[in-house]
Every structure is written in C-alpha cells, then in structure tokens.
PDB file of C-alpha atoms in Angstrom:
ATOM      1  CA  MET A   1       0.000   0.000   0.000  1.00 52.00           C
ATOM      2  CA  SER A   2       1.235   3.442  -0.897  1.00 57.00           C
ATOM      3  CA  SER A   3       0.470   6.227   1.575  1.00 61.00           C
ATOM      4  CA  ILE A   4       1.344   9.892   1.744  1.00 58.00           C
ATOM      5  CA  LEU A   5       0.701   9.936   5.509  1.00 60.00           C
ATOM      6  CA  THR A   6       2.951   7.088   6.589  1.00 62.00           C
ATOM      7  CA  ASN A   7       6.210   6.292   4.848  1.00 68.00           C
ATOM      8  CA  ALA A   8       7.220   2.989   6.456  1.00 69.00           C
ATOM      9  CA  SER A   9      10.347   2.677   4.360  1.00 76.00           C
ATOM     10  CA  ALA A  10      11.550   6.117   5.386  1.00 75.00           C
ATOM     11  CA  LEU A  11      10.889   5.376   9.071  1.00 77.00           C
ATOM     12  CA  THR A  12      12.899   2.142   8.871  1.00 80.00           C
ATOM     13  CA  ALA A  13      15.741   3.872   7.046  1.00 77.00           C
ATOM     14  CA  LEU A  14      15.721   6.687   9.603  1.00 82.00           C
ATOM     15  CA  GLN A  15      15.906   4.291  12.551  1.00 87.00           C
ATOM     16  CA  SER A  16      18.787   2.452  10.914  1.00 84.00           C
ATOM     17  CA  LEU A  17      20.601   5.731  10.220  1.00 81.00           C
ATOM     18  CA  ASN A  18      20.103   6.928  13.803  1.00 87.00           C
ATOM     19  CA  ALA A  19      21.554   3.672  15.136  1.00 86.00           C
ATOM     20  CA  THR A  20      24.513   3.984  12.813  1.00 85.00           C
ATOM     21  CA  ASN A  21      25.125   7.606  13.874  1.00 86.00           C
ATOM     22  CA  LYS A  22      24.970   6.605  17.542  1.00 87.00           C
ATOM     23  CA  ASN A  23      27.528   3.833  17.021  1.00 84.00           C
ATOM     24  CA  LEU A  24      29.664   6.192  14.976  1.00 85.00           C
ATOM     25  CA  SER A  25      29.613   8.733  17.815  1.00 81.00           C
ATOM     26  CA  VAL A  26      30.706   6.062  20.304  1.00 78.00           C
ATOM     27  CA  THR A  27      33.551   4.929  18.055  1.00 82.00           C
ATOM     28  CA  GLN A  28      34.732   8.478  17.441  1.00 85.00           C
ATOM     29  CA  GLY A  29      34.710   9.074  21.197  1.00 79.00           C
ATOM     30  CA  ARG A  30      36.865   5.997  21.784  1.00 82.00           C
ATOM     31  CA  ILE A  31      39.310   7.080  19.103  1.00 86.00           C
ATOM     32  CA  SER A  32      39.563  10.626  20.461  1.00 82.00           C
ATOM     33  CA  THR A  33      40.071   9.534  24.101  1.00 83.00           C
ATOM     34  CA  GLY A  34      41.830   6.238  23.494  1.00 87.00           C
ATOM     35  CA  MET A  35      39.434   4.616  25.971  1.00 87.00           C
ATOM     36  CA  ARG A  36      36.440   2.363  25.538  1.00 87.00           C
ATOM     37  CA  VAL A  37      35.354   3.006  29.151  1.00 89.00           C
ATOM     38  CA  ALA A  38      35.888   6.689  29.776  1.00 88.00           C
ATOM     39  CA  GLU A  39      32.888   7.275  32.031  1.00 87.00           C
ATOM     40  CA  ALA A  40      30.755   5.230  34.392  1.00 89.00           C
ATOM     41  CA  SER A  41      27.948   5.236  31.827  1.00 85.00           C
ATOM     42  CA  ASP A  42      30.172   3.310  29.402  1.00 84.00           C
ATOM     43  CA  ASN A  43      30.525   0.328  31.753  1.00 89.00           C
ATOM     44  CA  ALA A  44      29.832   0.972  35.434  1.00 93.00           C
ATOM     45  CA  ALA A  45      31.599  -2.154  36.745  1.00 93.00           C
ATOM     46  CA  TYR A  46      34.801  -1.704  34.741  1.00 91.00           C
ATOM     47  CA  TRP A  47      34.875   2.035  35.420  1.00 92.00           C
ATOM     48  CA  SER A  48      34.551   1.428  39.177  1.00 92.00           C
ATOM     49  CA  ILE A  49      37.318  -1.193  39.210  1.00 91.00           C
ATOM     50  CA  ALA A  50      39.624   0.976  37.104  1.00 93.00           C
ATOM     51  CA  THR A  51      39.011   4.033  39.302  1.00 92.00           C
ATOM     52  CA  THR A  52      39.853   2.073  42.459  1.00 91.00           C
ATOM     53  CA  MET A  53      42.995   0.586  40.940  1.00 92.00           C
ATOM     54  CA  ARG A  54      44.162   3.976  39.692  1.00 93.00           C
ATOM     55  CA  SER A  55      43.706   5.346  43.207  1.00 93.00           C
ATOM     56  CA  ASP A  56      45.698   2.435  44.667  1.00 93.00           C
ATOM     57  CA  ASN A  57      48.450   3.035  42.132  1.00 94.00           C
ATOM     58  CA  LYS A  58      48.707   6.649  43.271  1.00 95.00           C
ATOM     59  CA  ALA A  59      49.218   5.254  46.773  1.00 95.00           C
ATOM     60  CA  ASN A  60      51.908   2.932  45.367  1.00 95.00           C
ATOM     61  CA  SER A  61      53.659   5.998  44.010  1.00 95.00           C
ATOM     62  CA  VAL A  62      53.781   7.405  47.551  1.00 96.00           C
ATOM     63  CA  ILE A  63      55.080   4.037  48.788  1.00 96.00           C
ATOM     64  CA  GLN A  64      57.873   4.147  46.193  1.00 96.00           C
ATOM     65  CA  ASP A  65      58.885   7.603  47.448  1.00 96.00           C
ATOM     66  CA  ALA A  66      58.812   6.384  51.065  1.00 96.00           C
ATOM     67  CA  LEU A  67      60.950   3.371  50.153  1.00 96.00           C
ATOM     68  CA  GLY A  68      63.434   5.614  48.388  1.00 95.00           C
ATOM     69  CA  LEU A  69      63.716   7.872  51.434  1.00 96.00           C
ATOM     70  CA  GLY A  70      63.961   4.912  53.801  1.00 96.00           C
ATOM     71  CA  ALA A  71      66.595   3.264  51.630  1.00 96.00           C
ATOM     72  CA  ALA A  72      68.699   6.420  51.698  1.00 96.00           C
ATOM     73  CA  LYS A  73      68.497   6.664  55.503  1.00 96.00           C
ATOM     74  CA  VAL A  74      69.404   3.009  56.028  1.00 97.00           C
ATOM     75  CA  ASP A  75      72.164   3.102  53.406  1.00 96.00           C
ATOM     76  CA  THR A  76      73.704   6.173  55.042  1.00 97.00           C
ATOM     77  CA  ALA A  77      73.697   4.467  58.452  1.00 97.00           C
ATOM     78  CA  TYR A  78      75.040   1.218  56.963  1.00 97.00           C
ATOM     79  CA  THR A  79      77.950   3.019  55.308  1.00 96.00           C
ATOM     80  CA  ALA A  80      78.821   4.904  58.506  1.00 97.00           C
ATOM     81  CA  MET A  81      78.506   1.729  60.598  1.00 97.00           C
ATOM     82  CA  ASN A  82      80.978  -0.155  58.410  1.00 96.00           C
ATOM     83  CA  SER A  83      83.374   2.784  58.477  1.00 97.00           C
ATOM     84  CA  SER A  84      83.095   2.957  62.266  1.00 97.00           C
ATOM     85  CA  ILE A  85      83.858  -0.765  62.597  1.00 97.00           C
ATOM     86  CA  ASN A  86      87.079  -0.207  60.641  1.00 97.00           C
ATOM     87  CA  VAL A  87      88.058   2.672  62.926  1.00 98.00           C
ATOM     88  CA  VAL A  88      87.346   0.653  66.087  1.00 98.00           C
ATOM     89  CA  ASP A  89      89.478  -2.154  64.649  1.00 97.00           C
ATOM     90  CA  GLN A  90      92.331   0.331  64.387  1.00 98.00           C
ATOM     91  CA  ILE A  91      91.778   1.442  67.993  1.00 97.00           C
ATOM     92  CA  LYS A  92      91.948  -2.212  69.081  1.00 97.00           C
ATOM     93  CA  GLN A  93      95.283  -2.588  67.294  1.00 97.00           C
ATOM     94  CA  LYS A  94      96.644   0.534  69.004  1.00 97.00           C
ATOM     95  CA  VAL A  95      95.518  -0.679  72.441  1.00 97.00           C
ATOM     96  CA  LEU A  96      97.142  -4.051  71.817  1.00 97.00           C
ATOM     97  CA  LEU A  97     100.358  -2.331  70.763  1.00 97.00           C
ATOM     98  CA  ALA A  98     100.309  -0.108  73.857  1.00 97.00           C
ATOM     99  CA  LYS A  99     100.092  -3.117  76.201  1.00 95.00           C
ATOM    100  CA  THR A 100     103.802  -3.860  75.892  1.00 94.00           C
ATOM    101  CA  SER A 101     105.003  -0.353  75.064  1.00 95.00           C
ATOM    102  CA  SER A 102     106.856   2.115  77.254  1.00 95.00           C
ATOM    103  CA  ASP A 103     105.134   5.059  78.908  1.00 93.00           C
ATOM    104  CA  ASP A 104     106.546   7.444  76.290  1.00 95.00           C
ATOM    105  CA  ASP A 105     105.309   5.254  73.454  1.00 96.00           C
ATOM    106  CA  ARG A 106     101.930   4.881  75.105  1.00 97.00           C
ATOM    107  CA  ALA A 107     101.562   8.671  75.112  1.00 96.00           C
ATOM    108  CA  LYS A 108     102.248   8.733  71.378  1.00 97.00           C
ATOM    109  CA  ILE A 109      99.856   5.852  70.782  1.00 97.00           C
ATOM    110  CA  GLN A 110      97.184   7.654  72.812  1.00 97.00           C
ATOM    111  CA  THR A 111      97.551  10.649  70.477  1.00 97.00           C
ATOM    112  CA  GLU A 112      96.734   8.341  67.566  1.00 97.00           C
ATOM    113  CA  ILE A 113      93.836   6.781  69.468  1.00 98.00           C
ATOM    114  CA  ALA A 114      92.427  10.214  70.269  1.00 97.00           C
ATOM    115  CA  THR A 115      92.479  11.017  66.553  1.00 97.00           C
ATOM    116  CA  LEU A 116      90.597   7.800  65.814  1.00 97.00           C
ATOM    117  CA  GLN A 117      88.089   8.549  68.577  1.00 97.00           C
ATOM    118  CA  ALA A 118      87.447  11.969  67.036  1.00 97.00           C
ATOM    119  CA  GLN A 119      87.054  10.295  63.637  1.00 97.00           C
ATOM    120  CA  LEU A 120      84.395   8.011  65.101  1.00 96.00           C
ATOM    121  CA  LYS A 121      82.424  10.981  66.376  1.00 96.00           C
ATOM    122  CA  ASP A 122      82.676  12.678  62.985  1.00 96.00           C
ATOM    123  CA  ASN A 123      81.551   9.529  61.172  1.00 94.00           C
ATOM    124  CA  ILE A 124      78.506   9.169  63.381  1.00 96.00           C
ATOM    125  CA  ALA A 125      77.553  12.843  63.295  1.00 95.00           C
ATOM    126  CA  GLY A 126      77.802  12.738  59.510  1.00 94.00           C
ATOM    127  CA  ALA A 127      75.447   9.767  59.238  1.00 96.00           C
ATOM    128  CA  ASN A 128      72.437  12.093  59.231  1.00 95.00           C
ATOM    129  CA  TYR A 129      69.975  11.928  56.345  1.00 95.00           C
ATOM    130  CA  ALA A 130      66.788  13.995  56.166  1.00 91.00           C
ATOM    131  CA  GLY A 131      66.861  14.574  59.913  1.00 90.00           C
ATOM    132  CA  SER A 132      67.426  10.922  60.845  1.00 93.00           C
ATOM    133  CA  ASN A 133      70.579   9.477  62.348  1.00 96.00           C
ATOM    134  CA  LEU A 134      70.184   5.799  63.157  1.00 97.00           C
ATOM    135  CA  LEU A 135      73.597   5.657  64.866  1.00 97.00           C
ATOM    136  CA  GLN A 136      73.063   8.506  67.333  1.00 96.00           C
ATOM    137  CA  THR A 137      69.683   8.158  69.039  1.00 95.00           C
ATOM    138  CA  ASP A 138      68.149   8.769  72.454  1.00 95.00           C
ATOM    139  CA  SER A 139      67.752   5.590  74.515  1.00 93.00           C
ATOM    140  CA  THR A 140      65.585   7.458  77.049  1.00 92.00           C
ATOM    141  CA  SER A 141      62.918   8.300  74.467  1.00 92.00           C
ATOM    142  CA  THR A 142      59.666   6.364  74.755  1.00 90.00           C
ATOM    143  CA  THR A 143      58.299   7.507  71.395  1.00 91.00           C
ATOM    144  CA  ASP A 144      61.224   7.739  68.980  1.00 91.00           C
ATOM    145  CA  THR A 145      62.445   4.139  69.234  1.00 95.00           C
ATOM    146  CA  LYS A 146      62.625   2.934  65.639  1.00 95.00           C
ATOM    147  CA  LEU A 147      62.756   3.926  61.997  1.00 96.00           C
ATOM    148  CA  THR A 148      59.549   2.907  60.240  1.00 96.00           C
ATOM    149  CA  VAL A 149      59.555   2.657  56.447  1.00 96.00           C
ATOM    150  CA  MET A 150      56.275   2.182  54.558  1.00 96.00           C
ATOM    151  CA  THR A 151      56.604  -0.742  52.165  1.00 95.00           C
ATOM    152  CA  SER A 152      53.155  -1.534  50.776  1.00 95.00           C
ATOM    153  CA  TYR A 153      49.555  -0.373  50.385  1.00 94.00           C
ATOM    154  CA  ASN A 154      47.281  -3.389  50.644  1.00 93.00           C
ATOM    155  CA  ARG A 155      43.556  -3.797  49.962  1.00 89.00           C
ATOM    156  CA  ASP A 156      41.832  -7.090  50.812  1.00 88.00           C
ATOM    157  CA  SER A 157      38.779  -8.636  49.129  1.00 84.00           C
ATOM    158  CA  ALA A 158      36.462  -6.755  51.499  1.00 87.00           C
ATOM    159  CA  GLY A 159      38.071  -3.424  50.614  1.00 84.00           C
ATOM    160  CA  LYS A 160      39.882  -3.046  53.956  1.00 92.00           C
ATOM    161  CA  VAL A 161      43.177  -1.175  53.611  1.00 93.00           C
ATOM    162  CA  SER A 162      46.386  -1.899  55.526  1.00 94.00           C
ATOM    163  CA  ILE A 163      49.924  -0.494  55.341  1.00 94.00           C
ATOM    164  CA  GLY A 164      53.016  -2.710  55.351  1.00 95.00           C
ATOM    165  CA  THR A 165      56.177  -1.469  57.060  1.00 95.00           C
ATOM    166  CA  ILE A 166      59.807  -2.320  57.750  1.00 95.00           C
ATOM    167  CA  ASP A 167      61.059  -1.296  61.199  1.00 95.00           C
ATOM    168  CA  VAL A 168      64.665  -0.717  62.231  1.00 96.00           C
ATOM    169  CA  ASP A 169      65.064  -0.806  66.019  1.00 96.00           C
ATOM    170  CA  TYR A 170      67.347   2.003  67.181  1.00 96.00           C
ATOM    171  CA  SER A 171      68.614  -0.091  70.095  1.00 95.00           C
ATOM    172  CA  LYS A 172      70.295  -2.391  67.566  1.00 95.00           C
ATOM    173  CA  THR A 173      72.062   0.399  65.666  1.00 97.00           C
ATOM    174  CA  GLN A 174      72.851   2.980  68.358  1.00 97.00           C
ATOM    175  CA  LEU A 175      76.553   3.785  68.588  1.00 97.00           C
ATOM    176  CA  ILE A 176      76.258   6.964  70.663  1.00 97.00           C
ATOM    177  CA  ASP A 177      73.423   7.678  73.082  1.00 96.00           C
ATOM    178  CA  ALA A 178      72.167  11.182  72.365  1.00 94.00           C
ATOM    179  CA  GLY A 179      70.151  11.104  75.612  1.00 91.00           C
ATOM    180  CA  GLY A 180      73.288  10.979  77.754  1.00 91.00           C
ATOM    181  CA  ALA A 181      72.542   7.563  79.271  1.00 93.00           C
ATOM    182  CA  LYS A 182      75.656   6.095  77.627  1.00 94.00           C
ATOM    183  CA  ALA A 183      73.810   3.061  76.280  1.00 95.00           C
ATOM    184  CA  GLY A 184      75.432   3.177  72.852  1.00 96.00           C
ATOM    185  CA  MET A 185      77.932   0.631  71.577  1.00 97.00           C
ATOM    186  CA  LEU A 186      80.746   3.195  71.639  1.00 97.00           C
ATOM    187  CA  ASP A 187      79.897   5.246  74.732  1.00 96.00           C
ATOM    188  CA  LYS A 188      78.880   2.297  76.923  1.00 96.00           C
ATOM    189  CA  GLU A 189      81.346   2.307  79.800  1.00 96.00           C
ATOM    190  CA  PHE A 190      83.412  -0.572  81.139  1.00 95.00           C
ATOM    191  CA  THR A 191      85.712  -0.636  84.156  1.00 95.00           C
ATOM    192  CA  THR A 192      89.267  -1.960  84.307  1.00 95.00           C
ATOM    193  CA  THR A 193      90.401  -3.395  87.635  1.00 95.00           C
ATOM    194  CA  GLY A 194      94.173  -3.502  87.282  1.00 93.00           C
ATOM    195  CA  GLY A 195      96.746  -1.176  88.771  1.00 92.00           C
ATOM    196  CA  GLY A 196      95.536   1.766  86.687  1.00 91.00           C
ATOM    197  CA  ALA A 197      91.834   1.134  87.133  1.00 93.00           C
ATOM    198  CA  GLN A 198      89.652   3.421  85.051  1.00 93.00           C
ATOM    199  CA  THR A 199      86.043   3.654  83.902  1.00 96.00           C
ATOM    200  CA  ALA A 200      85.979   4.343  80.193  1.00 95.00           C
ATOM    201  CA  SER A 201      84.332   3.613  76.880  1.00 97.00           C
ATOM    202  CA  ILE A 202      85.712   3.062  73.393  1.00 97.00           C
ATOM    203  CA  LEU A 203      85.377   6.803  72.872  1.00 97.00           C
ATOM    204  CA  THR A 204      87.171   7.788  76.088  1.00 96.00           C
ATOM    205  CA  LEU A 205      89.714   5.050  76.912  1.00 96.00           C
ATOM    206  CA  ASP A 206      93.240   6.288  77.625  1.00 96.00           C
ATOM    207  CA  VAL A 207      96.251   3.987  77.234  1.00 96.00           C
ATOM    208  CA  SER A 208      98.608   6.653  78.636  1.00 95.00           C
ATOM    209  CA  ALA A 209      96.989   6.731  82.086  1.00 94.00           C
ATOM    210  CA  THR A 210      99.255   6.117  85.074  1.00 93.00           C
ATOM    211  CA  GLY A 211      99.611   2.637  86.538  1.00 94.00           C
ATOM    212  CA  LEU A 212      98.022   0.608  83.750  1.00 95.00           C
ATOM    213  CA  ASP A 213      99.015  -3.028  83.768  1.00 95.00           C
ATOM    214  CA  GLY A 214      98.326  -6.106  81.672  1.00 94.00           C
ATOM    215  CA  LYS A 215      94.970  -6.710  83.352  1.00 96.00           C
ATOM    216  CA  ASP A 216      93.809  -3.183  82.528  1.00 96.00           C
ATOM    217  CA  PHE A 217      94.732  -3.662  78.878  1.00 96.00           C
ATOM    218  CA  ASP A 218      93.058  -7.066  78.701  1.00 96.00           C
ATOM    219  CA  GLU A 219      89.857  -5.556  80.070  1.00 96.00           C
ATOM    220  CA  MET A 220      90.111  -2.636  77.631  1.00 96.00           C
ATOM    221  CA  LEU A 221      90.437  -5.101  74.780  1.00 97.00           C
ATOM    222  CA  GLY A 222      87.482  -7.041  76.153  1.00 96.00           C
ATOM    223  CA  GLY A 223      85.390  -3.875  76.157  1.00 96.00           C
ATOM    224  CA  ILE A 224      86.430  -3.125  72.584  1.00 97.00           C
ATOM    225  CA  GLU A 225      85.620  -6.679  71.467  1.00 97.00           C
ATOM    226  CA  ALA A 226      82.172  -6.426  73.050  1.00 96.00           C
ATOM    227  CA  GLY A 227      81.599  -3.159  71.179  1.00 97.00           C
ATOM    228  CA  LEU A 228      82.766  -4.678  67.896  1.00 97.00           C
ATOM    229  CA  LYS A 229      80.446  -7.657  68.360  1.00 97.00           C
ATOM    230  CA  SER A 230      77.482  -5.326  68.902  1.00 97.00           C
ATOM    231  CA  MET A 231      78.506  -3.220  65.911  1.00 97.00           C
ATOM    232  CA  SER A 232      78.681  -6.290  63.691  1.00 97.00           C
ATOM    233  CA  THR A 233      75.158  -7.213  64.779  1.00 96.00           C
ATOM    234  CA  GLY A 234      74.034  -3.649  64.054  1.00 97.00           C
ATOM    235  CA  ALA A 235      75.627  -3.732  60.611  1.00 97.00           C
ATOM    236  CA  ALA A 236      73.850  -7.013  59.888  1.00 96.00           C
ATOM    237  CA  GLU A 237      70.536  -5.455  60.987  1.00 96.00           C
ATOM    238  CA  LEU A 238      71.050  -2.493  58.684  1.00 97.00           C
ATOM    239  CA  GLY A 239      72.233  -4.715  55.833  1.00 96.00           C
ATOM    240  CA  ALA A 240      69.137  -6.913  56.115  1.00 96.00           C
ATOM    241  CA  ALA A 241      66.854  -3.870  56.182  1.00 96.00           C
ATOM    242  CA  LYS A 242      68.664  -2.372  53.200  1.00 95.00           C
ATOM    243  CA  SER A 243      68.318  -5.608  51.219  1.00 95.00           C
ATOM    244  CA  ARG A 244      64.616  -5.922  52.012  1.00 96.00           C
ATOM    245  CA  ILE A 245      63.904  -2.294  51.125  1.00 96.00           C
ATOM    246  CA  ASP A 246      65.712  -2.678  47.795  1.00 95.00           C
ATOM    247  CA  MET A 247      63.702  -5.820  46.974  1.00 96.00           C
ATOM    248  CA  GLN A 248      60.466  -4.101  47.952  1.00 96.00           C
ATOM    249  CA  LYS A 249      61.298  -1.084  45.776  1.00 95.00           C
ATOM    250  CA  ASP A 250      61.715  -3.394  42.803  1.00 95.00           C
ATOM    251  CA  PHE A 251      58.484  -5.243  43.622  1.00 96.00           C
ATOM    252  CA  VAL A 252      56.386  -2.089  44.032  1.00 95.00           C
ATOM    253  CA  SER A 253      57.722  -0.729  40.737  1.00 95.00           C
ATOM    254  CA  LYS A 254      56.746  -3.919  38.916  1.00 95.00           C
ATOM    255  CA  LEU A 255      53.398  -4.046  40.737  1.00 94.00           C
ATOM    256  CA  SER A 256      52.611  -0.497  39.658  1.00 94.00           C
ATOM    257  CA  ASP A 257      53.356  -1.377  36.035  1.00 94.00           C
ATOM    258  CA  SER A 258      51.198  -4.493  36.328  1.00 95.00           C
ATOM    259  CA  ILE A 259      48.259  -2.503  37.671  1.00 93.00           C
ATOM    260  CA  ASP A 260      48.615   0.003  34.833  1.00 93.00           C
ATOM    261  CA  ARG A 261      48.470  -2.853  32.337  1.00 93.00           C
ATOM    262  CA  GLY A 262      45.464  -4.359  34.065  1.00 92.00           C
ATOM    263  CA  VAL A 263      43.565  -1.074  34.035  1.00 92.00           C
ATOM    264  CA  GLY A 264      44.456  -0.639  30.376  1.00 91.00           C
ATOM    265  CA  GLN A 265      42.991  -4.020  29.524  1.00 90.00           C
ATOM    266  CA  LEU A 266      39.730  -2.998  31.190  1.00 90.00           C
ATOM    267  CA  VAL A 267      39.246   0.473  29.789  1.00 89.00           C
ATOM    268  CA  ASP A 268      41.618   1.152  26.879  1.00 86.00           C
ATOM    269  CA  ALA A 269      40.293   1.063  23.347  1.00 87.00           C
ATOM    270  CA  ASP A 270      41.787  -1.277  20.753  1.00 83.00           C
ATOM    271  CA  MET A 271      42.741   1.341  18.192  1.00 85.00           C
ATOM    272  CA  ASN A 272      43.151  -1.176  15.363  1.00 87.00           C
ATOM    273  CA  LYS A 273      39.666  -2.498  15.988  1.00 87.00           C
ATOM    274  CA  GLU A 274      38.145   0.968  16.412  1.00 82.00           C
ATOM    275  CA  SER A 275      39.779   2.207  13.196  1.00 84.00           C
ATOM    276  CA  THR A 276      38.269  -0.683  11.247  1.00 87.00           C
ATOM    277  CA  ARG A 277      34.912  -0.139  12.938  1.00 86.00           C
ATOM    278  CA  LEU A 278      35.005   3.580  12.091  1.00 83.00           C
ATOM    279  CA  GLN A 279      35.464   2.893   8.386  1.00 89.00           C
ATOM    280  CA  ALA A 280      32.625   0.349   8.393  1.00 87.00           C
ATOM    281  CA  LEU A 281      30.277   2.743  10.192  1.00 84.00           C
ATOM    282  CA  GLN A 282      31.118   5.583   7.827  1.00 87.00           C
ATOM    283  CA  VAL A 283      30.122   3.336   4.909  1.00 86.00           C
ATOM    284  CA  GLN A 284      26.943   2.348   6.750  1.00 84.00           C
ATOM    285  CA  GLN A 285      26.171   5.995   7.369  1.00 86.00           C
ATOM    286  CA  GLN A 286      26.519   6.830   3.675  1.00 86.00           C
ATOM    287  CA  LEU A 287      24.320   3.881   2.717  1.00 83.00           C
ATOM    288  CA  GLY A 288      21.759   4.870   5.350  1.00 81.00           C
ATOM    289  CA  ILE A 289      21.562   8.394   3.964  1.00 82.00           C
ATOM    290  CA  GLN A 290      21.148   6.961   0.486  1.00 82.00           C
ATOM    291  CA  ALA A 291      18.435   4.566   1.694  1.00 78.00           C
ATOM    292  CA  LEU A 292      16.575   7.392   3.440  1.00 77.00           C
ATOM    293  CA  SER A 293      16.799   9.501   0.304  1.00 78.00           C
ATOM    294  CA  ILE A 294      15.313   6.653  -1.766  1.00 74.00           C
ATOM    295  CA  ALA A 295      12.536   6.071   0.782  1.00 73.00           C
ATOM    296  CA  ASN A 296      11.627   9.757   0.791  1.00 72.00           C
ATOM    297  CA  GLY A 297      11.504   9.662  -3.018  1.00 70.00           C
ATOM    298  CA  ASN A 298       8.729   7.076  -2.916  1.00 68.00           C
ATOM    299  CA  SER A 299       6.237   9.733  -1.857  1.00 66.00           C
ATOM    300  CA  GLN A 300       7.085  11.807  -4.886  1.00 66.00           C
ATOM    301  CA  SER A 301       6.272   8.893  -7.196  1.00 69.00           C
ATOM    302  CA  ILE A 302       2.654   8.897  -5.951  1.00 65.00           C
ATOM    303  CA  LEU A 303       2.126  12.212  -7.750  1.00 65.00           C
ATOM    304  CA  SER A 304       2.571  10.505 -11.100  1.00 69.00           C
ATOM    305  CA  LEU A 305      -0.631   8.565 -10.460  1.00 65.00           C
ATOM    306  CA  PHE A 306      -2.651  11.768 -10.625  1.00 65.00           C
ATOM    307  CA  ARG A 307      -1.115  13.281 -13.770  1.00 63.00           C
ATOM    308  CA  GLY A 308      -3.241  13.340 -16.875  1.00 54.00           C
TER     309      GLY A 308
END
C-alpha cells in the first residue's frame, strides 16, 4: 500500500541511520580519548574497578617515594657503621700495641687513638639523612624508638586497607646515646680493675693513664671486642633492612606497572579495531543516507498517479 501519511520505508531507514550515527559517535569518542570506558555510563563495573585501581596506584607511588627515602636513611647508616667498625678495629690494634710499650710510646699511641676517637664521632655525626641518624639516638625516648619505612599499600577482598612497614630498632644500631645515658655501643662504659683502674668507653679510653698493667689492657680489649660484636650485629641489621627495602622497591615498581596494564585491559580502546569499525560505520552511514533519500523519493512517485 502506498500512503502519503505514513512512509514505512523512510521510518525504517531513519531508525537504521540513527543507530549507525549513535555507534559512529561512540567509536569516534573511543578514538579521540583512546578509551572504551571513559565514564561510568560506558561500563559501570569496569569504570569502578579501574578508578579504584588507579587510586591504589597513586598510593603505590607514595610508597615508592617512602621506600626511596627509607633506603637512603638506612644506606647512610650502613655506610657509617661499616666505616666505624674499621676505625674501632684500628683502635683495638693501638691498644694491643700499647700493652707492651713504654710510657713514652703509650703517650704517642694515645695521640693516635684520640684522633681515631674523634674520627668516630665525625663519622657518626655525619650519618644524618633527612633529619634521621640511626647511629646517634636517644635511649631514654619512649616515642622515637625505631625507623619505620612504609613498604606496601594493601587492599583485601572486602576493601579493607592496611599499610606494610619495615622497622629498624634504634637499640640495635645505636653507637652513641644522644640522651646521655651512655647506652650506645661506643659510649657504653666498662671498668678496668688492674693497677691503673679506670672507667671508660671506646670513645674515652686512655692507654697513657698512670699505673696501667696487663689486666687493665686485657679488660680494655674485652670492652672493645664487646663493642665490635654489637657493631657487627648492628651492621647485619642495617644490611638486612637495606636488602629488604631494595627488593620491595623493585616489587612495588613492577606491581605499579602491572596494575597500569590491568587497568588498560579494562578500559583502553583497541585502536586497530576501532579504526576498522570507524570505516565500516562511515560506509553504513553513507548507505543509510542513500536509503533514506530513496525512501523519501517514494512519496514523490505517488504524484505521477494523478497526472493526466
């Protein structure tokens, strides 16, 4: 049936053209943004997941910065600790040499020891990074007792967030007690009980004191050995922390890249596919316009029925 009131062919062609234009708009949007899920309306579930993961990755960026800062602090302390161990070794050698030396030679040796003791203090004072010195801390503090380095930002299946940390206990790395309690490995005092009895530490011992005998020197050496043993333990603590921080830095970097890839798989547009789709839709659009033009022309043909 031919009708001038209802052009069914034109309506069908128009609906098809509208659908094509809508799909073309979507494809052009994906090409311009590079994303197939740019807004929640595109795919609410994927958009929500991607938004959460992007937020977590921003937190991972903060974690990477914290790890970098923590690594620098621990590395600085580790370097100074190893240097201090070498200096204390030299002091031990000087004390051992002084045991069988004359009083005049002991005075000269003490001059060398005093230089080494000053070097120790300089090493430790210089082990400060960003306001933290793990080798010179206050044993009387009840709040500042450890270095805490953030290592991870974790979200469980229920959405609960937790923060992973690495802690370095100051009591295991303290060489000098900044609180004055003399609890550090170098300022911890020991007492010799020989003829030249004295109360001293590695930083204050004096091999030129009057009346020192073999027992005094043996006890000095014992005090030095105890300090060296504690320092070796402290160096191992710092070395382990340094190794773990370095591994965690590498892991967080790879994790961040993995999350970026995962988000991309959810929301990024396949540009090869979208390019092909764009060309197909453009052809469909042209055909739709042509079909609508033909359908609209059908009404004009009705006029020929009424021509004489």
